[in-house]
């Protein structure tokens, strides 16, 4: 048997295998390149991971805007408050984004209100809240436009905001708790608490 010929044939066969394998990888890459890239609203709606303190749906909230968009917020245990917005055009949710980061225990539910393209949110955290302690961290937040940026105001050692009122034109939000007031104005943000 011709040893040199056998080696040459084996080397040639190996080269063909390498070429075929290389072509297979190239085809796979080319097929993937034409695939639709993930858009900014290609995610599923996320939910809270908190399973204590009764019904877990109280640790998430959702509101619908007049144009069909939606905003959903949920607490994550020891991580804080997260938000997603829904695009009716893309028929999907945005990637979850942290609005406020804290390791404090959640205290109450999340309040969301929308009017004239403005969304207002109230969220609270406290240790021992289930034993009747007031919130240690009370967040008022507002988003407008594309709903990707949230103006935030944190009040510490406060019983928490009860409601948010949005003006008809959506240019002002007033957070209320009995005589206490906190105003947000479009273009100026949050003013002092009264």
PDB file of C-alpha atoms in Angstrom, residues 3 28 49 79 89 100 118 165 176 189 192:
ATOM      1  CA  UNK A   3       1.647   5.264   2.482  1.00  0.00           C
ATOM      2  CA  UNK A  28     -26.013  29.483  10.361  1.00  0.00           C
ATOM      3  CA  UNK A  49     -41.545  37.800  43.471  1.00  0.00           C
ATOM      4  CA  UNK A  79     -34.440  45.128  45.099  1.00  0.00           C
ATOM      5  CA  UNK A  89     -48.101  49.007  18.111  1.00  0.00           C
ATOM      6  CA  UNK A 100     -36.134  53.011  42.893  1.00  0.00           C
ATOM      7  CA  UNK A 118     -48.846  61.695  32.417  1.00  0.00           C
ATOM      8  CA  UNK A 165     -54.247  64.083  41.366  1.00  0.00           C
ATOM      9  CA  UNK A 176     -51.727  64.248  48.915  1.00  0.00           C
ATOM     10  CA  UNK A 189     -40.184  68.551  38.426  1.00  0.00           C
ATOM     11  CA  UNK A 192     -41.022  71.528  48.118  1.00  0.00           C
TER      12      UNK A 192
END
